[in-house]
Amino acid sequence: LGKIYAHMFLYPLDKQIAICVDRKINCLISLTATTLLDLKQSDVELINDAGRKIQIAYHAPPHDMFPGSVDPYVRKVAKLRLSETLDLASKTHATHIVAHINYIEDMHKYHVRSWIENSLELFEELIRLYRVPIHIENGYEQTPEIFYRMLKEAKNDLLGFALDIGHVLAYSKEPLEIWISRLSDYIREIHIHETRPGVDEHLAVGSGLVDWDQILAMLENNGVSINRICITIEPRNENDLDRSIRYLRDTLGLI
Ligand SMILES: [Zn+2]
């Protein structure tokens, strides 16, 4: 399945892997702080086994991670969790990791300059240490500006952008066109699911709320070659994964 991944974020680690191996779809493994704290050697072996059949990538724990915080203690927490994620990623030959930056405009806008400097310093240090590509992903961010400023300043091939289309539709005050045109040089991955504005529902691709032909055309028109980026399906359950895969194959012709 080429560069198609599934992110089964509501399932435990072993089940996420089993679901992906069964369907021969690459696995963006969802990590939480608890998964990392409880990680056993047998989990690493399970992942390495799966890695002989499919590609593996990791979604770093998203909660309470503030890599650009003005408080060095808070940045240290982000560094520790991201290091654990990257350590596992390099041990299991992952293609990349995905990390939220959690820039909450209302809270962080007064320190945006130091926020960018601090988070870039952290990401660049981690890339030097682990040499694993990091895709930073939008969550609650309302505009693409913070990502644009970070990625433009970084000029680092191993630091790219994961565009979560569902999160843009749920939370952004800018339309998707603006995100795509602003960040086209940096998009390495898209996360696809459907939702109504204002909520993050993670419904199956093909539910009818999103015009995917139009979005794919928008990407291509902005120079983002859909065959070269990772496409990650983010459903709530196995049925919706299968439905999304069928839609990608039969309607969009992506598989
Ligand atoms: Zn996502």
PDB file of C-alpha atoms and ligand atoms in Angstrom:
ATOM      1  CA  LEU A   1       0.000   0.000   0.000  1.00  0.00           C
ATOM      2  CA  GLY A   2       2.796   2.419  -0.900  1.00  0.00           C
ATOM      3  CA  LYS A   3       2.829   5.413   1.374  1.00  0.00           C
ATOM      4  CA  ILE A   4      -0.608   4.814   2.883  1.00  0.00           C
ATOM      5  CA  TYR A   5      -0.627   4.535   6.693  1.00  0.00           C
ATOM      6  CA  ALA A   6      -3.355   3.880   9.251  1.00  0.00           C
ATOM      7  CA  HIS A   7      -3.374   5.632  12.635  1.00  0.00           C
ATOM      8  CA  MET A   8      -5.646   3.565  14.877  1.00  0.00           C
ATOM      9  CA  PHE A   9      -5.345   5.964  17.793  1.00  0.00           C
ATOM     10  CA  LEU A  10      -8.159   4.472  19.878  1.00  0.00           C
ATOM     11  CA  TYR A  11      -6.649   0.957  20.084  1.00  0.00           C
ATOM     12  CA  PRO A  12      -3.921  -0.514  22.315  1.00  0.00           C
ATOM     13  CA  LEU A  13      -0.480  -0.941  20.782  1.00  0.00           C
ATOM     14  CA  ASP A  14      -0.684  -4.656  19.915  1.00  0.00           C
ATOM     15  CA  LYS A  15      -4.122  -4.265  18.331  1.00  0.00           C
ATOM     16  CA  GLN A  16      -3.010  -1.237  16.247  1.00  0.00           C
ATOM     17  CA  ILE A  17      -0.230  -3.360  14.808  1.00  0.00           C
ATOM     18  CA  ALA A  18      -2.433  -6.416  14.204  1.00  0.00           C
ATOM     19  CA  ILE A  19      -5.028  -4.324  12.350  1.00  0.00           C
ATOM     20  CA  CYS A  20      -2.370  -2.865  10.040  1.00  0.00           C
ATOM     21  CA  VAL A  21      -0.504  -6.137   9.399  1.00  0.00           C
ATOM     22  CA  ASP A  22      -3.817  -7.869   8.573  1.00  0.00           C
ATOM     23  CA  ARG A  23      -4.524  -5.315   5.873  1.00  0.00           C
ATOM     24  CA  LYS A  24      -0.885  -4.857   4.796  1.00  0.00           C
ATOM     25  CA  ILE A  25      -1.262  -1.137   5.447  1.00  0.00           C
ATOM     26  CA  ASN A  26       1.607   0.841   7.009  1.00  0.00           C
ATOM     27  CA  CYS A  27       1.191   1.686  10.685  1.00  0.00           C
ATOM     28  CA  LEU A  28       1.467   5.090  12.324  1.00  0.00           C
ATOM     29  CA  ILE A  29       1.672   3.765  15.865  1.00  0.00           C
ATOM     30  CA  SER A  30      -0.098   5.964  18.404  1.00  0.00           C
ATOM     31  CA  LEU A  31       1.997   6.485  21.535  1.00  0.00           C
ATOM     32  CA  THR A  32       0.772   7.856  24.836  1.00  0.00           C
ATOM     33  CA  ALA A  33       2.856   8.622  27.910  1.00  0.00           C
ATOM     34  CA  THR A  34       1.481   5.415  29.453  1.00  0.00           C
ATOM     35  CA  THR A  35       2.386   3.265  26.433  1.00  0.00           C
ATOM     36  CA  LEU A  36       5.960   4.555  26.613  1.00  0.00           C
ATOM     37  CA  LEU A  37       6.228   4.083  30.374  1.00  0.00           C
ATOM     38  CA  ASP A  38       4.922   0.506  30.116  1.00  0.00           C
ATOM     39  CA  LEU A  39       6.837  -0.440  26.976  1.00  0.00           C
ATOM     40  CA  LYS A  40       8.335  -3.940  27.171  1.00  0.00           C
ATOM     41  CA  GLN A  41      11.012  -5.670  25.130  1.00  0.00           C
ATOM     42  CA  SER A  42       8.261  -7.947  23.774  1.00  0.00           C
ATOM     43  CA  ASP A  43       6.501  -4.853  22.353  1.00  0.00           C
ATOM     44  CA  VAL A  44       9.690  -3.848  20.553  1.00  0.00           C
ATOM     45  CA  GLU A  45       9.961  -7.369  19.137  1.00  0.00           C
ATOM     46  CA  LEU A  46       6.329  -7.276  18.028  1.00  0.00           C
ATOM     47  CA  ILE A  47       6.960  -3.985  16.236  1.00  0.00           C
ATOM     48  CA  ASN A  48      10.146  -5.292  14.625  1.00  0.00           C
ATOM     49  CA  ASP A  49       8.248  -8.355  13.419  1.00  0.00           C
ATOM     50  CA  ALA A  50       5.580  -6.160  11.864  1.00  0.00           C
ATOM     51  CA  GLY A  51       8.334  -3.991  10.371  1.00  0.00           C
ATOM     52  CA  ARG A  52       9.334  -6.900   8.137  1.00  0.00           C
ATOM     53  CA  LYS A  53       5.902  -6.707   6.461  1.00  0.00           C
ATOM     54  CA  ILE A  54       4.853  -3.052   6.639  1.00  0.00           C
ATOM     55  CA  GLN A  55       6.408   0.360   7.306  1.00  0.00           C
ATOM     56  CA  ILE A  56       6.300   1.710  10.838  1.00  0.00           C
ATOM     57  CA  ALA A  57       6.062   5.331  11.995  1.00  0.00           C
ATOM     58  CA  TYR A  58       5.131   6.851  15.367  1.00  0.00           C
ATOM     59  CA  HIS A  59       2.762   9.517  16.561  1.00  0.00           C
ATOM     60  CA  ALA A  60       4.430  11.039  19.642  1.00  0.00           C
ATOM     61  CA  PRO A  61       2.269  11.549  22.752  1.00  0.00           C
ATOM     62  CA  PRO A  62       0.291  14.749  22.048  1.00  0.00           C
ATOM     63  CA  HIS A  63      -0.924  15.701  25.513  1.00  0.00           C
ATOM     64  CA  ASP A  64       0.702  18.515  27.501  1.00  0.00           C
ATOM     65  CA  MET A  65       3.619  18.782  25.073  1.00  0.00           C
ATOM     66  CA  PHE A  66       4.776  22.402  24.739  1.00  0.00           C
ATOM     67  CA  PRO A  67       8.140  22.331  22.938  1.00  0.00           C
ATOM     68  CA  GLY A  68       8.213  26.131  22.666  1.00  0.00           C
ATOM     69  CA  SER A  69       7.305  26.934  26.277  1.00  0.00           C
ATOM     70  CA  VAL A  70       9.028  29.872  27.997  1.00  0.00           C
ATOM     71  CA  ASP A  71       9.606  27.526  30.961  1.00  0.00           C
ATOM     72  CA  PRO A  72      12.692  25.307  30.582  1.00  0.00           C
ATOM     73  CA  TYR A  73      11.148  22.684  32.906  1.00  0.00           C
ATOM     74  CA  VAL A  74       8.167  22.337  30.558  1.00  0.00           C
ATOM     75  CA  ARG A  75      10.459  22.113  27.515  1.00  0.00           C
ATOM     76  CA  LYS A  76      12.395  19.393  29.296  1.00  0.00           C
ATOM     77  CA  VAL A  77       9.248  17.265  29.549  1.00  0.00           C
ATOM     78  CA  ALA A  78       8.655  17.657  25.803  1.00  0.00           C
ATOM     79  CA  LYS A  79      12.282  16.748  25.142  1.00  0.00           C
ATOM     80  CA  LEU A  80      12.104  13.596  27.282  1.00  0.00           C
ATOM     81  CA  ARG A  81       8.918  12.270  25.664  1.00  0.00           C
ATOM     82  CA  LEU A  82      10.086  13.094  22.146  1.00  0.00           C
ATOM     83  CA  SER A  83      13.453  11.448  22.890  1.00  0.00           C
ATOM     84  CA  GLU A  84      11.707   8.280  24.058  1.00  0.00           C
ATOM     85  CA  THR A  85       9.623   8.307  20.884  1.00  0.00           C
ATOM     86  CA  LEU A  86      12.677   8.847  18.672  1.00  0.00           C
ATOM     87  CA  ASP A  87      14.710   6.237  20.508  1.00  0.00           C
ATOM     88  CA  LEU A  88      11.988   3.669  19.816  1.00  0.00           C
ATOM     89  CA  ALA A  89      11.726   4.943  16.240  1.00  0.00           C
ATOM     90  CA  SER A  90      15.416   4.426  15.563  1.00  0.00           C
ATOM     91  CA  LYS A  91      15.456   0.993  17.261  1.00  0.00           C
ATOM     92  CA  THR A  92      12.574  -0.162  15.068  1.00  0.00           C
ATOM     93  CA  HIS A  93      13.677   1.542  11.821  1.00  0.00           C
ATOM     94  CA  ALA A  94      10.644   3.800  11.609  1.00  0.00           C
ATOM     95  CA  THR A  95      10.205   5.981   8.541  1.00  0.00           C
ATOM     96  CA  HIS A  96       9.427   9.086  10.645  1.00  0.00           C
ATOM     97  CA  ILE A  97       7.606  10.413  13.685  1.00  0.00           C
ATOM     98  CA  VAL A  98       4.695  12.846  13.901  1.00  0.00           C
ATOM     99  CA  ALA A  99       4.533  15.426  16.699  1.00  0.00           C
ATOM    100  CA  HIS A 100       2.006  18.067  17.666  1.00  0.00           C
ATOM    101  CA  ILE A 101       3.474  21.433  18.604  1.00  0.00           C
ATOM    102  CA  ASN A 102       0.397  22.570  20.568  1.00  0.00           C
ATOM    103  CA  TYR A 103       0.760  26.248  19.814  1.00  0.00           C
ATOM    104  CA  ILE A 104      -2.336  27.665  21.481  1.00  0.00           C
ATOM    105  CA  GLU A 105      -2.579  31.161  20.085  1.00  0.00           C
ATOM    106  CA  ASP A 106      -4.466  32.759  22.996  1.00  0.00           C
ATOM    107  CA  MET A 107      -1.921  31.409  25.448  1.00  0.00           C
ATOM    108  CA  HIS A 108       1.376  31.652  23.540  1.00  0.00           C
ATOM    109  CA  LYS A 109       1.009  34.640  21.205  1.00  0.00           C
ATOM    110  CA  TYR A 110       2.783  37.065  23.561  1.00  0.00           C
ATOM    111  CA  HIS A 111       5.914  34.923  23.384  1.00  0.00           C
ATOM    112  CA  VAL A 112       5.769  33.857  19.763  1.00  0.00           C
ATOM    113  CA  ARG A 113       9.392  34.781  18.982  1.00  0.00           C
ATOM    114  CA  SER A 114      10.863  32.806  21.875  1.00  0.00           C
ATOM    115  CA  TRP A 115       8.298  30.070  21.234  1.00  0.00           C
ATOM    116  CA  ILE A 116       9.659  29.581  17.705  1.00  0.00           C
ATOM    117  CA  GLU A 117      13.299  29.757  18.847  1.00  0.00           C
ATOM    118  CA  ASN A 118      12.792  27.321  21.703  1.00  0.00           C
ATOM    119  CA  SER A 119      10.881  24.727  19.717  1.00  0.00           C
ATOM    120  CA  LEU A 120      13.258  24.904  16.762  1.00  0.00           C
ATOM    121  CA  GLU A 121      16.262  24.491  19.022  1.00  0.00           C
ATOM    122  CA  LEU A 122      14.647  21.386  20.499  1.00  0.00           C
ATOM    123  CA  PHE A 123      13.578  19.814  17.185  1.00  0.00           C
ATOM    124  CA  GLU A 124      16.948  20.488  15.569  1.00  0.00           C
ATOM    125  CA  GLU A 125      18.816  18.980  18.493  1.00  0.00           C
ATOM    126  CA  LEU A 126      16.620  15.859  18.348  1.00  0.00           C
ATOM    127  CA  ILE A 127      17.146  15.528  14.596  1.00  0.00           C
ATOM    128  CA  ARG A 128      20.922  15.788  15.052  1.00  0.00           C
ATOM    129  CA  LEU A 129      20.839  13.112  17.744  1.00  0.00           C
ATOM    130  CA  TYR A 130      18.457  10.597  16.147  1.00  0.00           C
ATOM    131  CA  ARG A 131      18.470  11.358  12.401  1.00  0.00           C
ATOM    132  CA  VAL A 132      14.777  10.395  12.211  1.00  0.00           C
ATOM    133  CA  PRO A 133      12.480  12.707  10.184  1.00  0.00           C
ATOM    134  CA  ILE A 134       9.951  14.652  12.270  1.00  0.00           C
ATOM    135  CA  HIS A 135       6.637  15.783  10.798  1.00  0.00           C
ATOM    136  CA  ILE A 136       5.055  18.510  12.911  1.00  0.00           C
ATOM    137  CA  GLU A 137       1.263  18.378  12.809  1.00  0.00           C
ATOM    138  CA  ASN A 138      -1.495  20.941  13.240  1.00  0.00           C
ATOM    139  CA  GLY A 139      -4.040  20.359  15.993  1.00  0.00           C
ATOM    140  CA  TYR A 140      -5.810  23.347  17.539  1.00  0.00           C
ATOM    141  CA  GLU A 141      -3.731  25.898  15.601  1.00  0.00           C
ATOM    142  CA  GLN A 142      -6.060  28.360  13.890  1.00  0.00           C
ATOM    143  CA  THR A 143      -3.722  29.522  11.120  1.00  0.00           C
ATOM    144  CA  PRO A 144      -0.682  28.059   9.321  1.00  0.00           C
ATOM    145  CA  GLU A 145       1.589  30.970  10.335  1.00  0.00           C
ATOM    146  CA  ILE A 146       3.431  29.344  13.237  1.00  0.00           C
ATOM    147  CA  PHE A 147       4.298  26.297  11.097  1.00  0.00           C
ATOM    148  CA  TYR A 148       5.328  28.462   8.167  1.00  0.00           C
ATOM    149  CA  ARG A 149       7.662  30.563  10.309  1.00  0.00           C
ATOM    150  CA  MET A 150       9.200  27.525  12.007  1.00  0.00           C
ATOM    151  CA  LEU A 151       9.735  25.474   8.854  1.00  0.00           C
ATOM    152  CA  LYS A 152      11.044  28.372   6.826  1.00  0.00           C
ATOM    153  CA  GLU A 153      13.524  29.240   9.532  1.00  0.00           C
ATOM    154  CA  ALA A 154      14.604  25.631  10.084  1.00  0.00           C
ATOM    155  CA  LYS A 155      15.537  24.866   6.468  1.00  0.00           C
ATOM    156  CA  ASN A 156      16.008  21.276   7.602  1.00  0.00           C
ATOM    157  CA  ASP A 157      15.015  18.471   5.230  1.00  0.00           C
ATOM    158  CA  LEU A 158      14.300  16.164   8.138  1.00  0.00           C
ATOM    159  CA  LEU A 159      11.746  18.575   9.611  1.00  0.00           C
ATOM    160  CA  GLY A 160       8.506  18.607   7.603  1.00  0.00           C
ATOM    161  CA  PHE A 161       4.797  19.235   7.986  1.00  0.00           C
ATOM    162  CA  ALA A 162       1.928  16.786   8.501  1.00  0.00           C
ATOM    163  CA  LEU A 163      -1.272  18.512   7.382  1.00  0.00           C
ATOM    164  CA  ASP A 164      -4.246  17.168   9.313  1.00  0.00           C
ATOM    165  CA  ILE A 165      -7.131  18.080   7.023  1.00  0.00           C
ATOM    166  CA  GLY A 166      -9.777  17.127   9.587  1.00  0.00           C
ATOM    167  CA  HIS A 167      -8.178  19.400  12.194  1.00  0.00           C
ATOM    168  CA  VAL A 168      -8.158  22.322   9.733  1.00  0.00           C
ATOM    169  CA  LEU A 169     -11.868  21.758   9.065  1.00  0.00           C
ATOM    170  CA  ALA A 170     -12.583  21.438  12.779  1.00  0.00           C
ATOM    171  CA  TYR A 171     -10.523  24.266  14.284  1.00  0.00           C
ATOM    172  CA  SER A 172      -9.006  26.654  11.745  1.00  0.00           C
ATOM    173  CA  LYS A 173     -10.238  30.139  11.041  1.00  0.00           C
ATOM    174  CA  GLU A 174      -8.409  30.028   7.686  1.00  0.00           C
ATOM    175  CA  PRO A 175      -9.672  27.901   4.767  1.00  0.00           C
ATOM    176  CA  LEU A 176      -7.753  24.802   3.707  1.00  0.00           C
ATOM    177  CA  GLU A 177      -6.475  26.536   0.511  1.00  0.00           C
ATOM    178  CA  ILE A 178      -4.490  28.954   2.661  1.00  0.00           C
ATOM    179  CA  TRP A 179      -2.886  26.134   4.657  1.00  0.00           C
ATOM    180  CA  ILE A 180      -1.945  24.264   1.494  1.00  0.00           C
ATOM    181  CA  SER A 181      -0.566  27.241  -0.417  1.00  0.00           C
ATOM    182  CA  ARG A 182       1.360  28.562   2.606  1.00  0.00           C
ATOM    183  CA  LEU A 183       2.922  25.227   3.567  1.00  0.00           C
ATOM    184  CA  SER A 184       3.213  23.501   0.180  1.00  0.00           C
ATOM    185  CA  ASP A 185       7.037  23.382   0.328  1.00  0.00           C
ATOM    186  CA  TYR A 186       6.949  21.476   3.604  1.00  0.00           C
ATOM    187  CA  ILE A 187       3.996  19.055   3.365  1.00  0.00           C
ATOM    188  CA  ARG A 188       5.335  15.501   3.735  1.00  0.00           C
ATOM    189  CA  GLU A 189       2.160  13.851   4.984  1.00  0.00           C
ATOM    190  CA  ILE A 190      -1.600  14.403   5.124  1.00  0.00           C
ATOM    191  CA  HIS A 191      -3.982  13.040   7.753  1.00  0.00           C
ATOM    192  CA  ILE A 192      -7.379  12.294   6.342  1.00  0.00           C
ATOM    193  CA  HIS A 193     -10.698  11.907   8.126  1.00  0.00           C
ATOM    194  CA  GLU A 194     -13.992  13.763   7.993  1.00  0.00           C
ATOM    195  CA  THR A 195     -15.751  16.029  10.435  1.00  0.00           C
ATOM    196  CA  ARG A 196     -18.237  18.832  10.789  1.00  0.00           C
ATOM    197  CA  PRO A 197     -16.810  22.299  11.582  1.00  0.00           C
ATOM    198  CA  GLY A 198     -16.040  22.904  15.256  1.00  0.00           C
ATOM    199  CA  VAL A 199     -15.766  19.241  16.260  1.00  0.00           C
ATOM    200  CA  ASP A 200     -13.038  16.647  15.708  1.00  0.00           C
ATOM    201  CA  GLU A 201     -15.125  13.596  14.836  1.00  0.00           C
ATOM    202  CA  HIS A 202     -12.633  11.448  12.890  1.00  0.00           C
ATOM    203  CA  LEU A 203     -15.320   9.976  10.583  1.00  0.00           C
ATOM    204  CA  ALA A 204     -14.507   7.643   7.679  1.00  0.00           C
ATOM    205  CA  VAL A 205     -13.106   9.067   4.446  1.00  0.00           C
ATOM    206  CA  GLY A 206     -16.017   9.039   1.993  1.00  0.00           C
ATOM    207  CA  SER A 207     -18.632  10.026   4.590  1.00  0.00           C
ATOM    208  CA  GLY A 208     -19.718  12.858   2.289  1.00  0.00           C
ATOM    209  CA  LEU A 209     -18.697  15.863   4.399  1.00  0.00           C
ATOM    210  CA  VAL A 210     -15.475  16.571   2.505  1.00  0.00           C
ATOM    211  CA  ASP A 211     -14.773  16.992  -1.227  1.00  0.00           C
ATOM    212  CA  TRP A 212     -11.590  14.926  -1.562  1.00  0.00           C
ATOM    213  CA  ASP A 213     -11.240  15.380  -5.337  1.00  0.00           C
ATOM    214  CA  GLN A 214     -11.083  19.097  -4.780  1.00  0.00           C
ATOM    215  CA  ILE A 215      -8.501  18.742  -1.994  1.00  0.00           C
ATOM    216  CA  LEU A 216      -6.281  16.426  -4.055  1.00  0.00           C
ATOM    217  CA  ALA A 217      -6.457  18.912  -6.945  1.00  0.00           C
ATOM    218  CA  MET A 218      -5.572  21.739  -4.562  1.00  0.00           C
ATOM    219  CA  LEU A 219      -2.490  19.844  -3.398  1.00  0.00           C
ATOM    220  CA  GLU A 220      -1.327  19.040  -6.929  1.00  0.00           C
ATOM    221  CA  ASN A 221      -1.954  22.647  -8.065  1.00  0.00           C
ATOM    222  CA  ASN A 222       0.322  23.818  -5.270  1.00  0.00           C
ATOM    223  CA  GLY A 223       3.086  21.441  -6.286  1.00  0.00           C
ATOM    224  CA  VAL A 224       2.467  18.800  -3.599  1.00  0.00           C
ATOM    225  CA  SER A 225       2.740  15.499  -5.450  1.00  0.00           C
ATOM    226  CA  ILE A 226       0.239  13.163  -3.838  1.00  0.00           C
ATOM    227  CA  ASN A 227       2.271  10.083  -4.835  1.00  0.00           C
ATOM    228  CA  ARG A 228       5.306  11.282  -2.913  1.00  0.00           C
ATOM    229  CA  ILE A 229       3.757  12.145   0.450  1.00  0.00           C
ATOM    230  CA  CYS A 230       2.464   9.872   3.212  1.00  0.00           C
ATOM    231  CA  ILE A 231      -1.321   9.569   3.393  1.00  0.00           C
ATOM    232  CA  THR A 232      -2.535   8.631   6.849  1.00  0.00           C
ATOM    233  CA  ILE A 233      -6.093   7.435   7.493  1.00  0.00           C
ATOM    234  CA  GLU A 234      -7.253   8.260  11.038  1.00  0.00           C
ATOM    235  CA  PRO A 235     -10.513   6.410  11.762  1.00  0.00           C
ATOM    236  CA  ARG A 236     -12.168   5.596  15.064  1.00  0.00           C
ATOM    237  CA  ASN A 237     -12.594   1.894  14.341  1.00  0.00           C
ATOM    238  CA  GLU A 238     -11.784  -0.994  11.983  1.00  0.00           C
ATOM    239  CA  ASN A 239     -15.023  -0.695   9.988  1.00  0.00           C
ATOM    240  CA  ASP A 240     -14.299   2.927   9.195  1.00  0.00           C
ATOM    241  CA  LEU A 241     -10.732   1.995   8.248  1.00  0.00           C
ATOM    242  CA  ASP A 242     -11.999  -0.563   5.738  1.00  0.00           C
ATOM    243  CA  ARG A 243     -14.557   1.887   4.417  1.00  0.00           C
ATOM    244  CA  SER A 244     -11.859   4.549   4.017  1.00  0.00           C
ATOM    245  CA  ILE A 245      -9.495   2.128   2.246  1.00  0.00           C
ATOM    246  CA  ARG A 246     -12.274   1.174  -0.189  1.00  0.00           C
ATOM    247  CA  TYR A 247     -12.985   4.850  -0.874  1.00  0.00           C
ATOM    248  CA  LEU A 248      -9.301   5.597  -1.476  1.00  0.00           C
ATOM    249  CA  ARG A 249      -9.080   2.640  -3.846  1.00  0.00           C
ATOM    250  CA  ASP A 250     -12.410   2.686  -5.688  1.00  0.00           C
ATOM    251  CA  THR A 251     -13.331   6.367  -5.773  1.00  0.00           C
ATOM    252  CA  LEU A 252     -10.089   8.329  -5.451  1.00  0.00           C
ATOM    253  CA  GLY A 253      -7.800   5.797  -7.167  1.00  0.00           C
ATOM    254  CA  LEU A 254      -5.033   6.415  -4.624  1.00  0.00           C
ATOM    255  CA  ILE A 255      -4.279   2.739  -3.977  1.00  0.00           C
TER     256      ILE A 255
HETATM  257 ZN    ZN B   1      -3.759  13.657  12.707  1.00  0.00          ZN
END
